[in-house]
Amino acid sequence: MDKELQLCSVDAANEEEMVSQQPQRRKGGLITMPFIIGNEALARMASLGLLPNMILYLMGSYRLHLGISTQILLLSSAASNFTPVIGAFIADSFLGRFLGVGIGSSISFLGMSLLWLTAMIPSARPPACNHPSEGCESATPGQLAMLFSALILIAIGNGGISCSLAFGADQVNRKDNPNNRRVLEIFFSWYYAFTTIAVIIALTGIVYIQDHLGWKVGFGVPAILMLISTVLFFLASPLYVKIKQKTSLFTGFAQVSVAAYKNRKLPLPPKTSPEFYHQQKDSELVVPTDKLRFLNKACVIKDHEQDIASDGSAINRWSLCTVDQVEELKAIIKVIPLWSTAITMSINIGGSFGLLQAKSLDRHIISSSNFEVPAGSFSVILIVAILIWIIIYDRVLIPLASKIRGKPVIISPKKRMGIGLFFNFLHLITAAIFETVRRKEAIKEGYLNDTHGVLKMSAMWLAPQLCLAGIAEMFNVIGQNEFYYKEFPKSMSSVAASLSGLAMGVGNLVSSLVLSIIESTTPSGGNEGWVSDNINKGHFDKYYWVIVGINALNLLYYLVCSWAYGPTVDEVSNVSKENGSKVEESTEFKHMNPHFDDKVSGETSSKEKELTEFKNGAQVEKVFKNSEQRDLKEEDL
């Protein structure tokens, strides 16, 4: 009977093993891309479609002053740039990226629906003012609370939606794929391309609807687009690779700092002894990297019995951390200098000047035509330039360079960031030169005191600087996203995806600071300063040259930061592959030339020994100890 039970149990175990070995559909992959990119593109189209005319809605429907309306929009924009960082930490620490994007999309839809209700419900805004001379009612606190709640919800939702870039990269990032680097580069490029198309539609189509069909339809369309975006994302839920984090990054950073300080006097064990470092279960990180070595002491095991629990975890996490925790904190610290170089990409005079500059120029595409391009539409040139250069770079330049060199050519993300900064420098020089020429022409034509004068100069002269700005953004922003994603541990992918937006937010704050300094320092002796409502009277050309100087210093700063950062993950991987190929070629050569092997056997023995040490890691020391013990015994005999 016992034998029969044993046979039955064996058969059941075999059946379970056969079931577990049955091929299961692998989740993720390119099939998820339409849903993820579609979610981001529609969300971007909906949110950006609200911005261009929002100040008209605040001043017209809510009768707010220009200064107050501007402050509201600036604070809303700042919140939308900073919430992605908070959302990324929450997603990477608690919710996971899938829920981060899903909840963010839902909250954003609620915000846009609430904004749409402010246009649909008459009591949600002040009553119409038919006789301005007699005074008009101001918005009540309740009406403003409803408006502000909508803007706050949209900003919070944007913080969650920003995780979609990292979530999408998780679907295609497979290390067993030999073309993984190229697949990631294609994903980042096309992700950015489709969001760029969405921006173009938002700045043209949705703005046109608001101008011609009113706020009810103009706010309703973005709400519907956001609803479609949310449904589209959740529709592909069974197809996604979902990684949920259960530890707080903030707590982990604090634990590493405290543990490193407690163990500051502890000597570091050799890198060939991974058993002395505390690893996270199923982690690929065995020993910490050499950079910022003082933090490595946070993951050194002093006594296995006292420090490690029976399940393999640390007994006191404030005295012993994992290698993964140490590398996560290192990733943030190491990337801060290079991240800060991207701040200057968003330092500019401001969109209002570009609008005034375009209005002072001849905006007829064809001189005989009556159609005049709206001044606010010239920014579309920048967006189109980004899209075109993504296609040229991905489908023309890289394949052509690879064909010429006879091997795949891939420009590293760090180098692309530098190229973007250089093109941004060229863009600002071009803008400064053009404004100098434009101002001289305005004075020559007698428009020094005429704020509404239109020059004979074509507004299409703005196209070169806008194209350079588009190329700069294409290289730098895409390079940033890919650089952060590859350099950060996988547990911090959402944080990585939010950093470029954070740089934009800081850049906007720096722009405000530079503007304040110039406004307060340039007026002297009763003369008007560089910043003036009359752009012909002001000196915006000098303002541009100040920003050019800031960017020139930033280029030098980037070179220093890039050198100090050292090789990236891709560059280290390439060196390892090249060294491996050289070892294989050497082995083949020795098999083909046996006499050569006899001549250089003495020279190569030491190198083979070093290679063995590198491959075997901690086992090398044991081999050497055993051999030394045998030698001692032989001497004793």
Short mmCIF file of N, CA, C and O in Angstrom, two decimals, residues 236-346:
data_model
loop_
_atom_site.label_atom_id
_atom_site.label_comp_id
_atom_site.label_asym_id
_atom_site.label_seq_id
_atom_site.Cartn_x
_atom_site.Cartn_y
_atom_site.Cartn_z
N ALA A 236 -5.67 46.76 -22.15
CA ALA A 236 -4.58 45.80 -22.40
C ALA A 236 -3.96 45.29 -21.10
O ALA A 236 -2.84 44.79 -21.10
N SER A 237 -4.68 45.39 -20.00
CA SER A 237 -4.13 44.99 -18.69
C SER A 237 -3.59 43.56 -18.67
O SER A 237 -2.52 43.31 -18.11
N PRO A 238 -4.28 42.57 -19.29
CA PRO A 238 -3.74 41.19 -19.23
C PRO A 238 -2.42 41.02 -20.00
O PRO A 238 -1.73 40.02 -19.79
N LEU A 239 -2.08 41.96 -20.87
CA LEU A 239 -0.88 41.81 -21.70
C LEU A 239 0.38 42.40 -21.06
O LEU A 239 1.49 42.12 -21.51
N TYR A 240 0.21 43.21 -20.01
CA TYR A 240 1.33 43.96 -19.48
C TYR A 240 2.22 43.12 -18.55
O TYR A 240 1.75 42.23 -17.86
N VAL A 241 3.49 43.48 -18.54
CA VAL A 241 4.41 43.05 -17.49
C VAL A 241 4.26 44.04 -16.35
O VAL A 241 4.53 45.23 -16.52
N LYS A 242 3.85 43.56 -15.18
CA LYS A 242 3.58 44.44 -14.04
C LYS A 242 4.57 44.15 -12.92
O LYS A 242 4.64 43.03 -12.43
N ILE A 243 5.32 45.16 -12.56
CA ILE A 243 6.30 45.03 -11.48
C ILE A 243 5.84 45.92 -10.35
O ILE A 243 5.78 47.14 -10.49
N LYS A 244 5.51 45.32 -9.22
CA LYS A 244 5.03 46.07 -8.06
C LYS A 244 6.10 46.12 -6.98
O LYS A 244 6.64 45.08 -6.60
N GLN A 245 6.39 47.31 -6.52
CA GLN A 245 7.39 47.50 -5.48
C GLN A 245 6.70 47.54 -4.11
O GLN A 245 5.59 48.05 -3.99
N LYS A 246 7.40 47.03 -3.10
CA LYS A 246 6.83 46.99 -1.75
C LYS A 246 7.68 47.75 -0.74
O LYS A 246 7.41 47.71 0.45
N THR A 247 8.73 48.38 -1.16
CA THR A 247 9.60 49.12 -0.25
C THR A 247 9.65 50.58 -0.66
O THR A 247 9.55 50.91 -1.84
N SER A 248 9.83 51.44 0.32
CA SER A 248 9.89 52.87 0.06
C SER A 248 11.31 53.28 -0.29
O SER A 248 12.26 52.95 0.42
N LEU A 249 11.45 53.98 -1.41
CA LEU A 249 12.77 54.46 -1.81
C LEU A 249 13.31 55.47 -0.81
O LEU A 249 14.50 55.49 -0.51
N PHE A 250 12.43 56.34 -0.32
CA PHE A 250 12.87 57.34 0.65
C PHE A 250 13.42 56.67 1.91
O PHE A 250 14.46 57.06 2.44
N THR A 251 12.70 55.66 2.41
CA THR A 251 13.16 54.94 3.59
C THR A 251 14.47 54.22 3.30
O THR A 251 15.39 54.21 4.14
N GLY A 252 14.56 53.64 2.11
CA GLY A 252 15.80 52.95 1.72
C GLY A 252 16.99 53.88 1.69
O GLY A 252 18.09 53.53 2.13
N PHE A 253 16.79 55.10 1.15
CA PHE A 253 17.88 56.08 1.10
C PHE A 253 18.34 56.44 2.52
O PHE A 253 19.55 56.54 2.79
N ALA A 254 17.38 56.63 3.43
CA ALA A 254 17.73 56.96 4.81
C ALA A 254 18.47 55.81 5.48
O ALA A 254 19.45 56.01 6.21
N GLN A 255 18.02 54.57 5.22
CA GLN A 255 18.67 53.40 5.82
C GLN A 255 20.11 53.26 5.35
O GLN A 255 21.01 52.94 6.14
N VAL A 256 20.35 53.48 4.06
CA VAL A 256 21.72 53.38 3.53
C VAL A 256 22.62 54.44 4.17
O VAL A 256 23.76 54.15 4.56
N SER A 257 22.11 55.65 4.30
CA SER A 257 22.91 56.73 4.88
C SER A 257 23.27 56.42 6.33
O SER A 257 24.43 56.59 6.75
N VAL A 258 22.29 55.95 7.10
CA VAL A 258 22.53 55.63 8.52
C VAL A 258 23.48 54.44 8.64
O VAL A 258 24.43 54.46 9.45
N ALA A 259 23.25 53.38 7.85
CA ALA A 259 24.09 52.19 7.93
C ALA A 259 25.53 52.48 7.51
O ALA A 259 26.49 51.97 8.12
N ALA A 260 25.69 53.30 6.48
CA ALA A 260 27.04 53.66 6.03
C ALA A 260 27.78 54.44 7.11
O ALA A 260 28.99 54.26 7.31
N TYR A 261 27.06 55.30 7.82
CA TYR A 261 27.70 56.06 8.90
C TYR A 261 28.06 55.15 10.08
O TYR A 261 29.14 55.27 10.66
N LYS A 262 27.16 54.23 10.43
CA LYS A 262 27.45 53.31 11.52
C LYS A 262 28.67 52.43 11.21
O LYS A 262 29.47 52.13 12.11
N ASN A 263 28.80 52.03 9.95
CA ASN A 263 29.88 51.12 9.56
C ASN A 263 31.06 51.85 8.95
O ASN A 263 31.86 51.24 8.22
N ARG A 264 31.19 53.15 9.21
CA ARG A 264 32.22 53.95 8.54
C ARG A 264 33.64 53.47 8.83
O ARG A 264 34.54 53.65 8.01
N LYS A 265 33.87 52.85 10.01
CA LYS A 265 35.21 52.37 10.36
C LYS A 265 35.45 50.93 9.95
O LYS A 265 36.52 50.38 10.18
N LEU A 266 34.46 50.33 9.32
CA LEU A 266 34.56 48.93 8.91
C LEU A 266 35.33 48.82 7.61
O LEU A 266 35.05 49.54 6.65
N PRO A 267 36.35 47.94 7.52
CA PRO A 267 37.08 47.78 6.25
C PRO A 267 36.22 47.09 5.21
O PRO A 267 35.40 46.22 5.52
N LEU A 268 36.40 47.49 3.96
CA LEU A 268 35.63 46.88 2.88
C LEU A 268 36.24 45.55 2.47
O LEU A 268 37.45 45.46 2.23
N PRO A 269 35.43 44.49 2.35
CA PRO A 269 35.96 43.21 1.88
C PRO A 269 36.27 43.28 0.39
O PRO A 269 35.76 44.16 -0.32
N PRO A 270 37.11 42.39 -0.13
CA PRO A 270 37.43 42.42 -1.57
C PRO A 270 36.22 42.13 -2.43
O PRO A 270 35.27 41.46 -1.99
N LYS A 271 36.25 42.63 -3.65
CA LYS A 271 35.12 42.42 -4.58
C LYS A 271 34.97 40.95 -4.97
O LYS A 271 33.93 40.55 -5.47
N THR A 272 36.03 40.17 -4.75
CA THR A 272 35.97 38.73 -5.08
C THR A 272 35.35 37.91 -3.96
O THR A 272 35.37 36.69 -4.01
N SER A 273 34.80 38.59 -2.95
CA SER A 273 34.16 37.89 -1.83
C SER A 273 32.72 38.37 -1.66
O SER A 273 32.39 39.10 -0.72
N PRO A 274 31.84 38.02 -2.60
CA PRO A 274 30.46 38.51 -2.54
C PRO A 274 29.70 38.00 -1.32
O PRO A 274 28.66 38.56 -0.98
N GLU A 275 30.20 36.92 -0.67
CA GLU A 275 29.49 36.40 0.49
C GLU A 275 29.50 37.38 1.67
O GLU A 275 28.72 37.23 2.61
N PHE A 276 30.38 38.37 1.63
CA PHE A 276 30.43 39.37 2.70
C PHE A 276 29.53 40.58 2.41
O PHE A 276 29.51 41.52 3.22
N TYR A 277 28.83 40.58 1.28
CA TYR A 277 27.90 41.64 0.95
C TYR A 277 26.47 41.10 0.99
O TYR A 277 26.20 39.98 0.52
N HIS A 278 25.56 41.88 1.54
CA HIS A 278 24.17 41.46 1.69
C HIS A 278 23.41 41.72 0.39
O HIS A 278 23.23 42.87 -0.02
N GLN A 279 22.97 40.64 -0.27
CA GLN A 279 22.26 40.77 -1.54
C GLN A 279 20.76 40.58 -1.36
O GLN A 279 20.31 39.84 -0.49
N GLN A 280 20.02 41.27 -2.19
CA GLN A 280 18.57 41.07 -2.23
C GLN A 280 18.26 39.78 -2.95
O GLN A 280 18.95 39.40 -3.90
N LYS A 281 17.24 39.09 -2.51
CA LYS A 281 16.89 37.80 -3.10
C LYS A 281 16.56 37.95 -4.58
O LYS A 281 15.84 38.86 -4.98
N ASP A 282 17.11 37.07 -5.40
CA ASP A 282 16.89 37.04 -6.86
C ASP A 282 17.42 38.29 -7.55
O ASP A 282 17.01 38.60 -8.67
N SER A 283 18.32 39.01 -6.92
CA SER A 283 18.88 40.22 -7.54
C SER A 283 20.10 39.86 -8.38
O SER A 283 20.85 38.93 -8.07
N GLU A 284 20.31 40.64 -9.46
CA GLU A 284 21.48 40.45 -10.31
C GLU A 284 22.71 41.14 -9.73
O GLU A 284 23.83 40.87 -10.14
N LEU A 285 22.51 42.06 -8.78
CA LEU A 285 23.62 42.77 -8.17
C LEU A 285 24.20 41.94 -7.02
O LEU A 285 23.51 41.66 -6.04
N VAL A 286 25.46 41.56 -7.17
CA VAL A 286 26.11 40.71 -6.17
C VAL A 286 27.03 41.52 -5.27
O VAL A 286 27.06 41.36 -4.06
N VAL A 287 27.80 42.42 -5.90
CA VAL A 287 28.69 43.29 -5.14
C VAL A 287 28.45 44.73 -5.60
O VAL A 287 28.04 44.97 -6.74
N PRO A 288 28.69 45.72 -4.72
CA PRO A 288 28.48 47.11 -5.11
C PRO A 288 29.55 47.61 -6.06
O PRO A 288 30.64 47.02 -6.17
N THR A 289 29.25 48.69 -6.77
CA THR A 289 30.21 49.28 -7.70
C THR A 289 31.27 50.07 -6.94
O THR A 289 31.15 50.31 -5.74
N ASP A 290 32.32 50.48 -7.63
CA ASP A 290 33.43 51.18 -7.00
C ASP A 290 33.15 52.66 -6.77
O ASP A 290 33.84 53.30 -5.97
N LYS A 291 32.20 53.22 -7.49
CA LYS A 291 31.91 54.64 -7.32
C LYS A 291 31.23 54.89 -5.97
O LYS A 291 30.41 54.09 -5.53
N LEU A 292 31.58 56.02 -5.34
CA LEU A 292 31.03 56.38 -4.02
C LEU A 292 31.19 55.22 -3.05
O LEU A 292 30.25 54.76 -2.39
N ARG A 293 32.43 54.75 -2.92
CA ARG A 293 32.71 53.53 -2.15
C ARG A 293 32.34 53.65 -0.68
O ARG A 293 32.11 52.64 0.00
N PHE A 294 32.30 54.88 -0.15
CA PHE A 294 31.98 55.03 1.27
C PHE A 294 30.58 54.51 1.59
O PHE A 294 30.30 54.12 2.74
N LEU A 295 29.68 54.48 0.59
CA LEU A 295 28.33 53.96 0.81
C LEU A 295 28.30 52.43 0.81
O LEU A 295 27.34 51.83 1.30
N ASN A 296 29.36 51.79 0.26
CA ASN A 296 29.39 50.33 0.19
C ASN A 296 29.39 49.69 1.57
O ASN A 296 28.98 48.53 1.74
N LYS A 297 29.86 50.43 2.58
CA LYS A 297 29.92 49.86 3.92
C LYS A 297 28.54 49.61 4.51
O LYS A 297 28.40 48.89 5.49
N ALA A 298 27.52 50.19 3.89
CA ALA A 298 26.15 49.97 4.37
C ALA A 298 25.68 48.55 4.10
O ALA A 298 24.73 48.08 4.75
N CYS A 299 26.28 47.85 3.15
CA CYS A 299 25.82 46.49 2.81
C CYS A 299 26.84 45.41 3.18
O CYS A 299 26.76 44.28 2.70
N VAL A 300 27.83 45.74 4.03
CA VAL A 300 28.85 44.78 4.45
C VAL A 300 28.33 43.99 5.64
O VAL A 300 27.85 44.56 6.63
N ILE A 301 28.43 42.68 5.55
CA ILE A 301 27.99 41.80 6.64
C ILE A 301 29.15 41.63 7.63
O ILE A 301 30.21 41.11 7.28
N LYS A 302 28.93 42.05 8.88
CA LYS A 302 29.97 41.91 9.90
C LYS A 302 29.99 40.49 10.47
O LYS A 302 31.03 39.88 10.65
N ASP A 303 28.78 39.97 10.79
CA ASP A 303 28.65 38.63 11.36
C ASP A 303 27.36 38.02 10.82
O ASP A 303 26.27 38.54 11.07
N HIS A 304 27.49 36.93 10.08
CA HIS A 304 26.33 36.32 9.45
C HIS A 304 25.28 35.90 10.48
O HIS A 304 24.07 36.03 10.23
N GLU A 305 25.70 35.38 11.61
CA GLU A 305 24.75 34.90 12.61
C GLU A 305 23.99 36.05 13.27
O GLU A 305 22.80 35.93 13.58
N GLN A 306 24.66 37.18 13.50
CA GLN A 306 24.04 38.29 14.19
C GLN A 306 23.32 39.26 13.24
O GLN A 306 22.39 39.95 13.66
N ASP A 307 23.75 39.30 11.98
CA ASP A 307 23.19 40.28 11.04
C ASP A 307 22.09 39.72 10.14
O ASP A 307 21.22 40.46 9.70
N ILE A 308 22.14 38.41 9.85
CA ILE A 308 21.22 37.82 8.87
C ILE A 308 20.21 36.92 9.56
O ILE A 308 20.59 36.07 10.37
N ALA A 309 18.93 37.11 9.24
CA ALA A 309 17.86 36.27 9.79
C ALA A 309 17.81 34.93 9.05
O ALA A 309 18.50 34.72 8.04
N SER A 310 16.96 34.05 9.53
CA SER A 310 16.87 32.71 8.93
C SER A 310 16.34 32.76 7.50
O SER A 310 16.66 31.89 6.69
N ASP A 311 15.52 33.75 7.18
CA ASP A 311 14.98 33.86 5.82
C ASP A 311 15.91 34.61 4.87
O ASP A 311 15.54 34.87 3.72
N GLY A 312 17.09 35.00 5.33
CA GLY A 312 18.07 35.69 4.48
C GLY A 312 17.98 37.19 4.52
O GLY A 312 18.81 37.87 3.90
N SER A 313 17.00 37.75 5.23
CA SER A 313 16.88 39.20 5.32
C SER A 313 17.74 39.74 6.45
O SER A 313 18.20 38.99 7.32
N ALA A 314 17.94 41.07 6.45
CA ALA A 314 18.73 41.70 7.50
C ALA A 314 17.90 41.82 8.78
O ALA A 314 16.72 42.18 8.73
N ILE A 315 18.51 41.52 9.92
CA ILE A 315 17.81 41.63 11.19
C ILE A 315 17.53 43.10 11.52
O ILE A 315 16.43 43.45 11.94
N ASN A 316 18.51 43.95 11.31
CA ASN A 316 18.36 45.39 11.53
C ASN A 316 18.66 46.11 10.22
O ASN A 316 19.81 46.23 9.82
N ARG A 317 17.62 46.60 9.56
CA ARG A 317 17.80 47.23 8.25
C ARG A 317 18.43 48.62 8.34
O ARG A 317 18.76 49.20 7.31
N TRP A 318 18.55 49.15 9.54
CA TRP A 318 19.22 50.44 9.71
C TRP A 318 20.71 50.25 10.00
O TRP A 318 21.43 51.23 10.17
N SER A 319 21.14 48.98 10.06
CA SER A 319 22.57 48.68 10.22
C SER A 319 23.12 47.89 9.04
O SER A 319 24.33 47.86 8.83
N LEU A 320 22.25 47.23 8.31
CA LEU A 320 22.68 46.44 7.15
C LEU A 320 21.65 46.57 6.04
O LEU A 320 20.47 46.25 6.22
N CYS A 321 22.09 47.05 4.89
CA CYS A 321 21.22 47.22 3.72
C CYS A 321 21.65 46.27 2.62
O CYS A 321 22.72 45.65 2.69
N THR A 322 20.85 46.16 1.59
CA THR A 322 21.19 45.32 0.45
C THR A 322 22.04 46.09 -0.55
O THR A 322 22.07 47.33 -0.53
N VAL A 323 22.71 45.37 -1.42
CA VAL A 323 23.50 46.00 -2.48
C VAL A 323 22.59 46.85 -3.37
O VAL A 323 22.97 47.93 -3.82
N ASP A 324 21.36 46.37 -3.61
CA ASP A 324 20.42 47.12 -4.45
C ASP A 324 20.09 48.48 -3.84
O ASP A 324 20.02 49.50 -4.56
N GLN A 325 19.88 48.52 -2.53
CA GLN A 325 19.57 49.79 -1.88
C GLN A 325 20.74 50.78 -2.01
O GLN A 325 20.53 51.96 -2.26
N VAL A 326 21.95 50.27 -1.84
CA VAL A 326 23.13 51.12 -1.97
C VAL A 326 23.24 51.68 -3.38
O VAL A 326 23.50 52.88 -3.58
N GLU A 327 23.02 50.83 -4.38
CA GLU A 327 23.14 51.28 -5.77
C GLU A 327 22.03 52.25 -6.16
O GLU A 327 22.23 53.10 -7.02
N GLU A 328 20.85 52.13 -5.55
CA GLU A 328 19.77 53.07 -5.83
C GLU A 328 20.13 54.48 -5.36
O GLU A 328 19.92 55.47 -6.07
N LEU A 329 20.69 54.58 -4.15
CA LEU A 329 21.10 55.89 -3.64
C LEU A 329 22.26 56.44 -4.47
O LEU A 329 22.31 57.64 -4.78
N LYS A 330 23.19 55.56 -4.85
CA LYS A 330 24.32 55.99 -5.68
C LYS A 330 23.82 56.55 -7.01
O LYS A 330 24.35 57.55 -7.52
N ALA A 331 22.81 55.89 -7.58
CA ALA A 331 22.30 56.31 -8.89
C ALA A 331 21.79 57.75 -8.83
O ALA A 331 22.04 58.54 -9.75
N ILE A 332 21.07 58.08 -7.77
CA ILE A 332 20.55 59.45 -7.62
C ILE A 332 21.70 60.43 -7.46
O ILE A 332 21.74 61.49 -8.11
N ILE A 333 22.66 60.12 -6.59
CA ILE A 333 23.77 61.04 -6.32
C ILE A 333 24.63 61.23 -7.57
O ILE A 333 25.01 62.36 -7.90
N LYS A 334 24.93 60.15 -8.26
CA LYS A 334 25.83 60.22 -9.42
C LYS A 334 25.23 61.02 -10.57
O LYS A 334 25.95 61.70 -11.30
N VAL A 335 23.91 60.94 -10.73
CA VAL A 335 23.30 61.53 -11.91
C VAL A 335 22.96 63.00 -11.73
O VAL A 335 22.69 63.70 -12.72
N ILE A 336 22.96 63.49 -10.50
CA ILE A 336 22.56 64.89 -10.24
C ILE A 336 23.38 65.89 -11.05
O ILE A 336 22.80 66.80 -11.67
N PRO A 337 24.72 65.81 -11.11
CA PRO A 337 25.46 66.80 -11.91
C PRO A 337 25.08 66.78 -13.39
O PRO A 337 24.84 67.85 -13.98
N LEU A 338 24.99 65.59 -14.00
CA LEU A 338 24.61 65.53 -15.42
C LEU A 338 23.16 65.98 -15.61
O LEU A 338 22.84 66.63 -16.61
N TRP A 339 22.30 65.62 -14.67
CA TRP A 339 20.91 66.07 -14.76
C TRP A 339 20.83 67.59 -14.75
O TRP A 339 20.04 68.20 -15.49
N SER A 340 21.64 68.23 -13.93
CA SER A 340 21.58 69.68 -13.80
C SER A 340 21.99 70.40 -15.08
O SER A 340 21.61 71.55 -15.29
N THR A 341 22.74 69.72 -15.96
CA THR A 341 23.13 70.37 -17.22
C THR A 341 21.93 70.59 -18.13
O THR A 341 21.98 71.44 -19.03
N ALA A 342 20.84 69.84 -17.93
CA ALA A 342 19.65 69.96 -18.78
C ALA A 342 18.76 71.13 -18.37
O ALA A 342 17.81 71.46 -19.10
N ILE A 343 19.04 71.75 -17.23
CA ILE A 343 18.19 72.85 -16.77
C ILE A 343 18.21 74.01 -17.77
O ILE A 343 17.18 74.66 -18.01
N THR A 344 19.37 74.28 -18.36
CA THR A 344 19.48 75.42 -19.28
C THR A 344 18.65 75.24 -20.55
O THR A 344 18.42 76.21 -21.27
N MET A 345 18.22 74.01 -20.84
CA MET A 345 17.38 73.79 -22.01
C MET A 345 16.06 74.56 -21.90
O MET A 345 15.45 74.91 -22.92
N SER A 346 15.62 74.83 -20.67
CA SER A 346 14.34 75.51 -20.46
C SER A 346 14.52 76.97 -20.04
O SER A 346 13.53 77.63 -19.70
#
